[in-house]
Amino acid sequence: MKVVSHIHELKDMIKQHQKKQHSIGFVPTMGFLHEGHLTLAKEARDQNDIVVMSIFVNPLQFGPNEDFESYPRDMERDQRLAKETGVDILFTPDVKEMYKDEPSITMTVQKRTDVLCGKKRPGHFDGVVTVLTKLFHLVAPTNVYFGLKDAQQVAVIDAMIKDFFFDLHLVSVPTVREEDGLAKSSRNVYLSETERQEAPALYRALKKGQTAVEKGEHDINRIYQLVEEEILQTSGEIDYIDIYSYPELEPLQHLTGQVIIATAVKFSRARLIDNVIFHVPESGEKHV
Amino acid sequence: MKVVSHIHELKDMIKQHQKKQHSIGFVPTMGFLHEGHLTLAKEARDQNDIVVMSIFVNPLQFGPNEDFESYPRDMERDQRLAKETGVDILFTPDVKEMYKDEPSITMTVQKRTDVLCGKKRPGHFDGVVTVLTKLFHLVAPTNVYFGLKDAQQVAVIDAMIKDFFFDLHLVSVPTVREEDGLAKSSRNVYLSETERQEAPALYRALKKGQTAVEKGEHDINRIYQLVEEEILQTSGEIDYIDIYSYPELEPLQHLTGQVIIATAVKFSRARLIDNVIFHVPESGEKHV
């Protein structure tokens, strides 16, 4: 595995692979790798000639009161894990490399942003699409990999790729879960023992909502109640439970097409998010 | 020459050329081709394996009171001229092809825009960078060609390429002129006979300013006067005369580095623009 922190080095390497017509799988991360990232890298490994991973804590996607400075970093461990997972090129630029000057042109996300977690993080997705535009141009990937645990991020990136005709394929990878269903997350270690026992209720609640819809329940309020009921049995505080179309993230008049049920729940020291995404056939369409 | 209006056809063709490792020269236009465009296409022809030209009157770069509907179009003549000049692929999408949905993400030019012609056309360059981002992703050019007659456009595109690390080379082509120095423009036909005789004064004025600087005149007001003096001898009305750094388009404290002197002058039925861009050595640096 080659570790590069300068753009010109990365570009030289990419150029060599392009000459050989290699397919390039790209996994953009902010580092502090966990099993979610590694699952993305493994998928990229299986589907491409070479795998590029970037580790860049992007200041532009942190709000003024967010934790850019204290965001966890462990480059040594990350390098080891990336290498073990089969990453070929690890790109680790510093902030000056990625943002040399004050920007001349800014990007603003107008849709899919003012809901779910994005509602409380104004500007967050503007920072995400800006850094990804830069990274996509540098890495020139055939396939890019993102986890569906952050389903809103995937929805925004999907919009960006379609809007601007990026010539690449977005691979959204299902959430990796513990045996009891809890979505894997670096934040799970902050749960108390009791909370850890309660936490699988989030996924259970979401699946209960999904099952109800699949069995024919089409009253959104009723589904909302079913999900809420289950989560209320934990000691967590519900931040939101939302049901939208996916990936448009728009309110649903009718429960058809691709649907997301998503939730965020605050425990004492950790805020957990989870979601389920599933297809609801039109009436007339057959259930599969 | 192949004429394509659908994105998927264009992408198929580009993919074939990429497989053959062909270099791609790209000339984006709004059509109604004149000698300026053809000079760009010839340059692209000389420097690349294949030449792609786009003809797309981009609604996003027209203001509400501007002439999007009445912008001149002549596709038959354009096709003939493009073919004669050696264009391989002519891309002629309609508006729905380029803007399928309401945009999810917008781009805003923050620098190099609120001066010269951009000052009176708010949003114009936002539309330019948006459509070029799309076109660059579709055409995947090695080299893109723009004329320096619209020096501000070149400056904004330069910023966009640098900001977002577009993997392509911007070739800025010097303004094509009539024998008497008048910059070629489709609008010159709207000049009366007398105005046509007066019009070369614009370039003469700009060159007078440039010569003064090169001879050591470093008082910006004095240079401004020299240029103005010459243009005032025409019947045209001066819209602006400006002196900036180039391509930053920022006011100059000291006349050093790359400098642009630009002007816009209104005649009875035509508004003409022109500019000169030249390098002023630091004191200490030798004049060349």
Coordinates of C-alpha atoms in Angstrom, one line a residue:
Chain A
M1 CA 0.0 0.0 0.0
K2 CA 1.2 3.5 -0.9
V3 CA 0.5 6.3 1.4
V4 CA 0.5 9.8 -0.3
S5 CA -0.3 13.2 1.1
H6 CA 0.3 15.4 -1.9
I7 CA -2.1 15.9 -4.8
H8 CA 0.6 15.7 -7.5
E9 CA 1.8 12.3 -6.2
L10 CA -1.8 11.0 -6.2
K11 CA -2.4 12.3 -9.7
D12 CA 0.7 10.6 -11.0
M13 CA -0.4 7.3 -9.6
I14 CA -3.9 7.6 -10.9
K15 CA -2.6 8.5 -14.3
Q16 CA -0.5 5.3 -14.4
H17 CA -3.6 3.2 -13.5
Q18 CA -5.7 5.0 -16.1
K19 CA -3.1 4.1 -18.8
K20 CA -3.5 0.5 -17.8
Q21 CA -7.3 1.0 -18.0
H22 CA -7.7 -0.2 -14.4
S23 CA -11.0 0.2 -12.7
I24 CA -10.7 2.3 -9.5
G25 CA -12.7 1.8 -6.4
F26 CA -12.8 4.7 -4.0
V27 CA -13.6 4.9 -0.3
P28 CA -13.6 8.4 1.1
T29 CA -13.4 8.6 4.9
M30 CA -12.5 10.9 7.7
G31 CA -10.3 8.2 9.3
F32 CA -10.6 6.5 12.7
L33 CA -11.6 3.5 10.7
H34 CA -14.2 1.0 12.0
E35 CA -15.8 -2.1 10.6
G36 CA -18.2 0.0 8.5
H37 CA -15.3 1.6 6.6
L38 CA -13.6 -1.8 6.2
T39 CA -16.7 -3.3 4.8
L40 CA -16.7 -0.6 2.2
A41 CA -13.1 -1.2 1.4
K42 CA -13.6 -5.0 1.1
E43 CA -16.5 -4.4 -1.3
A44 CA -14.3 -2.0 -3.3
R45 CA -11.5 -4.6 -3.2
D46 CA -13.9 -7.3 -4.7
Q47 CA -15.2 -5.1 -7.5
N48 CA -12.2 -3.1 -8.8
D49 CA -8.6 -3.4 -10.0
I50 CA -7.3 -1.0 -7.5
V51 CA -8.7 0.5 -4.3
V52 CA -8.1 4.1 -3.2
M53 CA -9.0 5.2 0.3
S54 CA -8.8 8.8 1.5
I55 CA -8.5 9.9 5.1
F56 CA -9.3 13.6 5.4
V57 CA -11.1 15.3 8.3
N58 CA -12.9 17.9 6.2
P59 CA -13.2 21.2 8.2
L60 CA -15.8 22.5 5.7
Q61 CA -18.4 20.0 6.9
F62 CA -18.1 20.9 10.6
G63 CA -20.3 23.6 12.0
P64 CA -18.8 26.3 14.2
N65 CA -19.9 24.5 17.4
E66 CA -18.9 21.0 16.1
D67 CA -15.9 19.0 17.0
F68 CA -13.5 19.5 14.1
E69 CA -10.5 19.9 16.4
S70 CA -11.4 17.0 18.7
Y71 CA -12.5 14.7 16.0
P72 CA -10.7 11.4 16.8
R73 CA -7.6 10.7 14.7
D74 CA -5.3 7.6 14.7
M75 CA -3.3 7.6 11.5
E76 CA -1.0 4.7 12.6
R77 CA -3.9 2.3 13.3
D78 CA -5.8 3.5 10.2
Q79 CA -2.8 2.8 8.0
R80 CA -2.5 -0.7 9.4
L81 CA -6.2 -1.5 8.9
A82 CA -6.3 0.0 5.4
K83 CA -3.3 -2.1 4.4
E84 CA -4.8 -5.3 5.9
T85 CA -8.0 -4.7 4.0
G86 CA -6.3 -4.5 0.7
V87 CA -6.2 -0.7 0.0
D88 CA -3.6 0.1 -2.7
I89 CA -3.4 3.9 -2.3
L90 CA -4.1 5.7 0.9
F91 CA -4.5 9.5 0.3
T92 CA -4.0 11.5 3.4
P93 CA -3.8 15.2 2.5
D94 CA -3.7 18.0 5.0
V95 CA -6.2 20.9 5.0
K96 CA -3.9 23.2 3.1
E97 CA -3.5 20.7 0.3
M98 CA -7.3 20.4 -0.1
Y99 CA -8.1 24.1 0.5
K100 CA -5.2 26.0 -0.8
D101 CA -7.0 29.4 -1.2
E102 CA -10.2 30.9 0.0
P103 CA -12.8 29.3 -2.4
S104 CA -13.7 31.2 -5.5
I105 CA -16.8 29.0 -6.1
T106 CA -19.1 27.5 -3.4
M107 CA -21.6 24.7 -3.7
T108 CA -24.9 24.7 -1.8
V109 CA -27.1 21.7 -1.4
Q110 CA -30.7 22.8 -2.0
K111 CA -32.6 19.5 -1.6
R112 CA -32.5 16.4 0.6
T113 CA -30.7 18.4 3.2
D114 CA -33.2 20.1 5.5
V115 CA -34.5 16.9 7.0
L116 CA -33.3 14.1 9.4
C117 CA -29.8 14.9 10.8
G118 CA -29.2 17.6 8.2
K119 CA -31.8 19.8 9.7
K120 CA -29.6 20.6 12.7
R121 CA -26.4 20.8 10.7
P122 CA -26.8 23.8 8.3
G123 CA -23.9 23.8 5.8
H124 CA -22.8 20.3 6.6
F125 CA -23.7 18.8 3.3
D126 CA -22.3 21.8 1.4
G127 CA -19.0 20.9 2.9
V128 CA -19.5 17.2 2.0
V129 CA -20.3 17.8 -1.7
T130 CA -17.4 20.4 -2.0
V131 CA -14.8 18.0 -0.7
L132 CA -16.2 15.1 -2.7
T133 CA -16.2 17.0 -5.9
K134 CA -12.5 17.7 -5.3
L135 CA -11.8 14.1 -4.4
F136 CA -13.7 12.6 -7.3
H137 CA -11.7 14.8 -9.7
L138 CA -8.4 13.7 -8.2
V139 CA -9.2 10.0 -7.9
A140 CA -11.3 9.6 -11.0
P141 CA -13.0 6.6 -9.5
T142 CA -15.1 4.0 -11.5
N143 CA -17.0 3.1 -8.3
V144 CA -17.4 5.1 -5.0
Y145 CA -18.5 3.4 -1.8
F146 CA -20.7 4.8 1.0
G147 CA -22.5 3.2 3.8
L148 CA -26.3 3.3 4.1
K149 CA -26.1 3.9 7.8
D150 CA -25.8 7.6 6.8
A151 CA -28.6 7.3 4.3
Q152 CA -29.0 11.1 4.0
Q153 CA -25.4 11.5 3.0
V154 CA -25.9 8.8 0.3
A155 CA -29.0 10.6 -0.9
V156 CA -27.2 13.9 -1.2
I157 CA -24.2 12.3 -3.0
D158 CA -26.7 10.5 -5.3
A159 CA -28.2 14.0 -6.2
M160 CA -24.8 15.5 -6.7
I161 CA -23.7 12.7 -9.1
K162 CA -27.0 13.0 -11.1
D163 CA -27.0 16.8 -11.1
F164 CA -23.5 17.2 -12.4
F165 CA -23.2 14.1 -14.5
F166 CA -20.3 12.7 -12.6
D167 CA -19.0 9.7 -14.6
L168 CA -18.9 7.2 -11.8
H169 CA -21.1 4.6 -10.1
L170 CA -22.3 5.1 -6.5
V171 CA -22.3 1.9 -4.5
S172 CA -24.4 2.2 -1.3
V173 CA -23.5 -0.6 1.1
P174 CA -26.0 -1.9 3.7
T175 CA -25.4 -1.1 7.3
V176 CA -23.2 -3.5 9.2
R177 CA -24.9 -4.8 12.3
E178 CA -24.0 -6.6 15.6
E179 CA -25.7 -10.0 16.0
D180 CA -28.5 -8.5 18.0
G181 CA -29.2 -6.0 15.2
L182 CA -27.6 -2.9 16.6
A183 CA -25.9 -0.9 13.8
K184 CA -22.1 -0.9 14.2
S185 CA -20.8 2.6 15.1
S186 CA -17.7 4.0 16.8
R187 CA -20.1 5.6 19.2
N188 CA -21.5 2.3 20.6
V189 CA -18.6 2.2 23.1
Y190 CA -20.1 5.2 24.8
L191 CA -23.2 3.3 25.8
S192 CA -23.6 2.1 29.4
E193 CA -24.2 -1.6 29.9
T194 CA -27.9 -1.1 30.3
E195 CA -28.1 1.2 27.3
R196 CA -26.2 -1.3 25.2
Q197 CA -28.8 -3.9 26.0
E198 CA -31.6 -1.5 25.1
A199 CA -30.1 -0.2 21.9
P200 CA -31.1 -3.0 19.6
A201 CA -34.6 -1.7 20.1
L202 CA -33.9 1.0 17.4
Y203 CA -33.5 -1.5 14.6
R204 CA -36.3 -3.7 16.0
A205 CA -38.6 -0.7 16.0
L206 CA -37.7 0.3 12.4
K207 CA -38.2 -3.3 11.2
K208 CA -41.6 -3.4 12.9
G209 CA -42.5 -0.3 10.9
Q210 CA -41.3 -1.9 7.7
T211 CA -43.2 -5.1 8.4
A212 CA -46.4 -3.2 9.1
V213 CA -46.1 -1.4 5.7
E214 CA -45.3 -4.6 3.9
K215 CA -48.4 -6.2 5.4
G216 CA -50.5 -3.4 4.0
E217 CA -50.6 -0.7 6.7
H218 CA -50.6 2.5 4.8
D219 CA -51.4 5.0 7.5
I220 CA -48.2 6.9 8.2
N221 CA -49.2 8.1 11.6
R222 CA -49.9 4.5 12.7
I223 CA -46.5 3.4 11.4
Y224 CA -44.9 6.3 13.3
Q225 CA -46.6 5.1 16.5
L226 CA -45.5 1.5 16.1
V227 CA -41.9 2.6 15.8
E228 CA -42.1 5.1 18.6
E229 CA -43.8 2.6 21.0
E230 CA -40.8 0.3 20.6
I231 CA -38.2 3.0 21.1
L232 CA -40.0 4.5 24.1
Q233 CA -39.2 1.2 26.0
T234 CA -35.5 2.3 26.1
S235 CA -34.1 5.0 28.3
G236 CA -33.1 7.0 25.2
E237 CA -34.6 10.3 24.2
I238 CA -36.1 10.3 20.7
D239 CA -34.6 13.0 18.5
Y240 CA -36.6 12.2 15.4
I241 CA -38.5 9.4 13.8
D242 CA -39.2 10.2 10.1
I243 CA -40.7 8.5 7.1
Y244 CA -39.8 9.8 3.7
S245 CA -39.4 8.8 0.1
Y246 CA -35.9 7.7 -0.7
P247 CA -33.5 9.0 -2.0
E248 CA -35.6 12.2 -2.5
L249 CA -36.3 12.6 1.2
E250 CA -39.6 14.2 0.6
P251 CA -42.8 13.7 2.7
L252 CA -45.0 10.9 1.4
Q253 CA -48.6 11.4 0.4
H254 CA -48.9 7.7 -0.4
L255 CA -46.7 4.9 0.9
T256 CA -45.3 3.7 -2.4
G257 CA -41.9 3.5 -4.1
Q258 CA -38.7 3.5 -2.1
V259 CA -39.3 4.4 1.5
I260 CA -37.0 5.2 4.4
I261 CA -37.9 5.0 8.1
A262 CA -35.1 6.7 10.0
T263 CA -34.5 7.5 13.7
A264 CA -32.0 9.3 15.9
V265 CA -32.0 8.5 19.7
K266 CA -30.0 10.2 22.4
F267 CA -28.6 8.0 25.1
S268 CA -26.6 9.5 28.0
R269 CA -23.3 9.8 26.2
A270 CA -24.1 8.6 22.6
R271 CA -26.6 9.7 20.0
L272 CA -27.4 6.7 17.8
I273 CA -28.9 6.8 14.3
D274 CA -30.4 4.0 12.2
N275 CA -32.7 3.5 9.3
V276 CA -34.4 0.9 7.0
I277 CA -35.0 1.5 3.3
F278 CA -37.4 -0.7 1.4
H279 CA -39.6 -0.8 -1.7
V280 CA -43.3 -0.5 -1.4
P281 CA -45.1 -1.7 -4.5
E282 CA -47.8 0.4 -6.1
S283 CA -51.2 -1.0 -5.5
G284 CA -51.5 -3.1 -8.6
E285 CA -47.8 -4.0 -8.5
K286 CA -47.2 -7.4 -7.0
H287 CA -45.5 -7.8 -3.6
V288 CA -42.2 -9.7 -4.0
Chain B
M1 CA -18.6 14.5 -37.9
K2 CA -21.1 13.0 -35.6
V3 CA -24.0 15.1 -34.3
V4 CA -25.4 13.9 -31.0
S5 CA -28.1 15.4 -28.8
H6 CA -28.4 12.7 -26.1
I7 CA -26.1 12.4 -23.2
H8 CA -26.0 8.6 -23.4
E9 CA -24.9 8.7 -27.0
L10 CA -22.2 11.2 -26.2
K11 CA -21.0 9.1 -23.3
D12 CA -20.8 6.0 -25.4
M13 CA -18.6 7.8 -27.9
I14 CA -16.3 9.4 -25.3
K15 CA -15.9 5.9 -23.7
Q16 CA -14.7 4.5 -27.0
H17 CA -12.1 7.3 -27.4
Q18 CA -11.0 6.9 -23.8
K19 CA -10.4 3.2 -24.4
K20 CA -8.1 4.2 -27.3
Q21 CA -6.4 6.7 -24.9
H22 CA -7.2 9.5 -27.3
S23 CA -6.7 13.1 -26.1
I24 CA -9.9 15.1 -26.3
G25 CA -10.0 18.8 -27.2
F26 CA -13.3 20.5 -26.2
V27 CA -14.8 23.8 -27.4
P28 CA -18.0 24.7 -25.5
T29 CA -20.1 27.2 -27.4
M30 CA -23.6 28.7 -27.5
G31 CA -23.6 28.3 -31.3
F32 CA -24.1 30.9 -34.0
L33 CA -20.5 30.3 -34.7
H34 CA -18.1 33.0 -35.8
E35 CA -14.4 33.2 -36.5
G36 CA -13.6 33.3 -32.8
H37 CA -15.2 29.9 -32.2
L38 CA -13.6 28.4 -35.3
T39 CA -10.1 29.6 -34.2
L40 CA -10.7 27.7 -30.9
A41 CA -11.7 24.6 -32.9
K42 CA -8.7 24.9 -35.1
E43 CA -6.4 25.1 -32.1
A44 CA -8.2 22.1 -30.6
R45 CA -7.8 20.2 -33.9
D46 CA -4.0 20.9 -33.9
Q47 CA -3.5 19.8 -30.3
N48 CA -5.7 16.7 -29.8
D49 CA -6.7 13.3 -31.3
I50 CA -10.3 14.3 -31.4
V51 CA -12.3 17.5 -31.1
V52 CA -15.7 17.8 -29.4
M53 CA -17.7 21.0 -29.7
S54 CA -20.9 21.6 -27.8
I55 CA -23.7 24.0 -28.9
F56 CA -26.0 24.8 -26.0
V57 CA -27.7 28.1 -25.3
N58 CA -27.6 27.8 -21.5
P59 CA -30.7 29.3 -19.9
L60 CA -29.0 29.4 -16.5
Q61 CA -26.5 32.1 -17.6
F62 CA -29.1 34.5 -18.9
G63 CA -30.7 37.0 -16.5
P64 CA -34.5 37.5 -16.4
N65 CA -34.2 40.6 -18.6
E66 CA -31.7 39.1 -21.0
D67 CA -32.2 37.6 -24.4
F68 CA -32.4 33.9 -23.9
E69 CA -35.3 33.4 -26.2
S70 CA -34.0 35.7 -28.9
Y71 CA -30.4 34.6 -28.7
P72 CA -29.5 33.9 -32.4
R73 CA -29.5 30.3 -33.5
D74 CA -28.6 28.7 -36.8
M75 CA -27.9 25.0 -36.4
E76 CA -27.7 24.2 -40.0
R77 CA -24.9 26.7 -40.7
D78 CA -23.2 25.8 -37.4
Q79 CA -23.1 22.2 -38.3
R80 CA -21.5 23.0 -41.7
L81 CA -18.9 25.3 -40.2
A82 CA -18.0 22.8 -37.4
K83 CA -17.6 20.0 -39.9
E84 CA -15.4 22.2 -42.2
T85 CA -13.2 23.0 -39.2
G86 CA -12.6 19.4 -38.3
V87 CA -14.9 18.9 -35.3
D88 CA -15.4 15.1 -34.7
I89 CA -18.3 15.2 -32.4
L90 CA -20.9 18.0 -32.2
F91 CA -23.0 17.8 -29.0
T92 CA -26.3 19.6 -29.3
P93 CA -28.4 18.8 -26.2
D94 CA -31.7 20.5 -25.5
V95 CA -32.5 22.2 -22.2
K96 CA -34.3 19.2 -20.7
E97 CA -31.3 17.0 -21.5
M98 CA -28.9 19.3 -19.5
Y99 CA -31.4 20.3 -16.8
K100 CA -33.6 17.3 -16.2
D101 CA -34.8 18.2 -12.8
E102 CA -34.8 21.3 -10.6
P103 CA -31.2 21.4 -9.3
S104 CA -30.4 19.8 -6.0
I105 CA -27.1 21.5 -5.7
T106 CA -26.2 25.0 -6.9
M107 CA -22.8 26.6 -7.6
T108 CA -22.1 30.3 -6.7
V109 CA -19.1 32.2 -8.0
Q110 CA -17.7 34.2 -5.1
K111 CA -14.6 35.8 -6.7
R112 CA -13.7 37.4 -10.0
T113 CA -17.3 38.0 -10.7
D114 CA -18.4 41.4 -9.3
V115 CA -16.2 43.4 -11.7
L116 CA -16.2 44.3 -15.5
C117 CA -19.2 42.8 -17.3
G118 CA -20.1 40.5 -14.4
K119 CA -21.0 43.4 -12.2
K120 CA -24.2 44.0 -14.2
R121 CA -25.0 40.4 -14.7
P122 CA -25.6 38.9 -11.3
G123 CA -25.8 35.1 -11.5
H124 CA -24.4 34.9 -15.0
F125 CA -21.2 33.2 -14.0
D126 CA -23.0 30.8 -11.6
G127 CA -24.8 29.6 -14.7
V128 CA -21.6 29.4 -16.7
V129 CA -19.7 27.2 -14.1
T130 CA -22.8 25.0 -13.5
V131 CA -23.1 24.1 -17.2
L132 CA -19.4 23.7 -17.6
T133 CA -19.1 21.3 -14.7
K134 CA -21.8 19.2 -16.4
L135 CA -20.1 19.4 -19.8
F136 CA -16.6 18.7 -18.4
H137 CA -17.9 15.6 -16.7
L138 CA -19.6 14.4 -19.9
V139 CA -16.8 15.2 -22.4
A140 CA -13.9 14.4 -20.1
P141 CA -11.6 16.7 -22.1
T142 CA -7.8 16.7 -22.0
N143 CA -7.9 20.4 -23.1
V144 CA -10.6 23.0 -23.1
Y145 CA -10.6 26.1 -25.3
F146 CA -11.8 29.6 -24.5
G147 CA -11.2 32.9 -26.1
L148 CA -9.5 35.7 -24.2
K149 CA -11.9 38.3 -25.7
D150 CA -14.1 37.3 -22.7
A151 CA -11.2 37.5 -20.3
Q152 CA -13.5 37.5 -17.2
Q153 CA -15.1 34.2 -18.3
V154 CA -11.6 32.7 -18.7
A155 CA -10.6 34.0 -15.2
V156 CA -13.7 32.4 -13.6
I157 CA -13.2 29.1 -15.4
D158 CA -9.5 29.2 -14.3
A159 CA -10.7 29.6 -10.7
M160 CA -13.2 26.8 -11.1
I161 CA -10.6 24.4 -12.5
K162 CA -8.2 25.2 -9.7
D163 CA -10.8 25.2 -6.9
F164 CA -12.2 21.8 -7.8
F165 CA -9.1 20.1 -9.2
F166 CA -10.6 19.4 -12.6
D167 CA -8.2 17.2 -14.4
L168 CA -7.9 19.2 -17.6
H169 CA -5.9 21.9 -19.2
L170 CA -7.4 25.3 -19.9
V171 CA -6.1 26.8 -23.2
S172 CA -6.9 30.5 -23.4
V173 CA -6.7 31.7 -27.0
P174 CA -5.8 35.3 -27.9
T175 CA -8.5 37.5 -29.4
V176 CA -8.9 37.3 -33.1
R177 CA -8.8 40.8 -34.7
E178 CA -9.6 42.5 -38.0
E179 CA -6.6 44.0 -39.8
D180 CA -7.3 47.4 -38.2
G181 CA -7.2 45.9 -34.7
L182 CA -10.9 45.7 -34.0
A183 CA -11.7 42.5 -32.1
K184 CA -13.9 40.2 -34.1
S185 CA -17.4 39.8 -32.8
S186 CA -20.8 38.9 -34.2
R187 CA -22.0 42.3 -32.9
N188 CA -19.7 44.3 -35.2
V189 CA -22.3 44.0 -38.0
Y190 CA -24.6 46.2 -35.9
L191 CA -22.1 49.1 -36.1
S192 CA -22.9 52.0 -38.5
E193 CA -20.3 52.8 -41.1
T194 CA -18.9 55.7 -39.1
E195 CA -18.9 53.6 -35.9
R196 CA -17.1 50.8 -37.7
Q197 CA -14.4 53.4 -38.6
E198 CA -14.2 54.6 -35.0
A199 CA -14.3 51.2 -33.4
P200 CA -10.6 50.3 -33.7
A201 CA -9.9 53.1 -31.3
L202 CA -10.8 50.6 -28.4
Y203 CA -7.8 48.4 -29.1
R204 CA -5.6 51.4 -29.9
A205 CA -6.5 52.9 -26.6
L206 CA -5.8 49.7 -24.6
K207 CA -2.5 49.3 -26.4
K208 CA -1.6 52.9 -25.6
G209 CA -2.2 52.1 -21.9
Q210 CA -0.1 48.9 -22.1
T211 CA 2.8 50.7 -23.9
A212 CA 2.7 53.5 -21.2
V213 CA 3.0 50.8 -18.4
E214 CA 5.7 49.0 -20.3
K215 CA 7.6 52.3 -20.6
G216 CA 7.5 52.8 -16.9
E217 CA 4.3 54.7 -16.2
H218 CA 3.0 53.3 -12.9
D219 CA 0.3 55.8 -12.0
I220 CA -3.0 53.9 -12.6
N221 CA -5.0 57.1 -12.9
R222 CA -2.7 58.4 -15.6
I223 CA -3.0 55.1 -17.5
Y224 CA -6.8 55.3 -17.2
Q225 CA -6.7 58.8 -18.6
L226 CA -4.6 57.8 -21.6
V227 CA -7.1 55.0 -22.5
E228 CA -10.1 57.2 -21.9
E229 CA -8.7 60.1 -24.0
E230 CA -8.4 57.8 -27.0
I231 CA -11.9 56.2 -26.6
L232 CA -13.5 59.6 -26.1
Q233 CA -12.6 60.5 -29.7
T234 CA -15.3 58.0 -30.8
S235 CA -19.1 58.5 -30.6
G236 CA -19.4 55.6 -28.3
E237 CA -20.4 55.8 -24.6
I238 CA -17.8 54.4 -22.2
D239 CA -19.4 51.7 -20.0
Y240 CA -16.2 51.0 -18.1
I241 CA -12.4 51.1 -18.3
D242 CA -10.8 49.0 -15.7
I243 CA -7.3 47.9 -14.7
Y244 CA -7.0 44.8 -12.5
S245 CA -4.6 41.9 -11.7
Y246 CA -5.2 38.9 -14.0
P247 CA -6.7 36.4 -13.6
E248 CA -7.6 37.4 -10.0
L249 CA -9.4 40.5 -11.2
E250 CA -8.5 42.4 -8.1
P251 CA -7.6 46.1 -7.8
L252 CA -3.9 46.7 -8.1
Q253 CA -1.8 48.5 -5.4
H254 CA 1.3 48.3 -7.6
L255 CA 1.4 47.7 -11.3
T256 CA 3.2 44.4 -11.3
G257 CA 2.5 40.8 -12.3
Q258 CA -0.1 40.0 -14.9
V259 CA -2.3 43.0 -15.6
I260 CA -5.5 43.4 -17.6
I261 CA -6.8 46.7 -19.0
A262 CA -10.4 46.1 -20.2
T263 CA -13.1 48.3 -21.6
A264 CA -16.7 48.1 -22.7
V265 CA -18.1 50.9 -25.0
K266 CA -21.7 51.3 -26.2
F267 CA -22.3 52.3 -29.7
S268 CA -25.8 53.0 -31.1
R269 CA -26.8 49.4 -31.6
A270 CA -23.8 47.4 -30.3
R271 CA -21.9 47.2 -27.1
L272 CA -18.2 46.3 -27.8
I273 CA -15.8 44.8 -25.3
D274 CA -12.0 44.4 -25.6
N275 CA -9.0 43.9 -23.4
V276 CA -5.2 43.6 -23.3
I277 CA -3.4 41.3 -20.8
F278 CA 0.3 41.6 -20.3
H279 CA 3.0 41.0 -17.8
V280 CA 4.6 43.8 -15.8
P281 CA 8.0 42.8 -14.3
E282 CA 8.7 43.5 -10.6
S283 CA 11.1 46.4 -10.2
G284 CA 14.3 44.4 -10.1
E285 CA 13.0 41.9 -12.7
K286 CA 14.2 42.6 -16.2
H287 CA 11.8 43.9 -18.9
V288 CA 11.7 41.4 -21.7

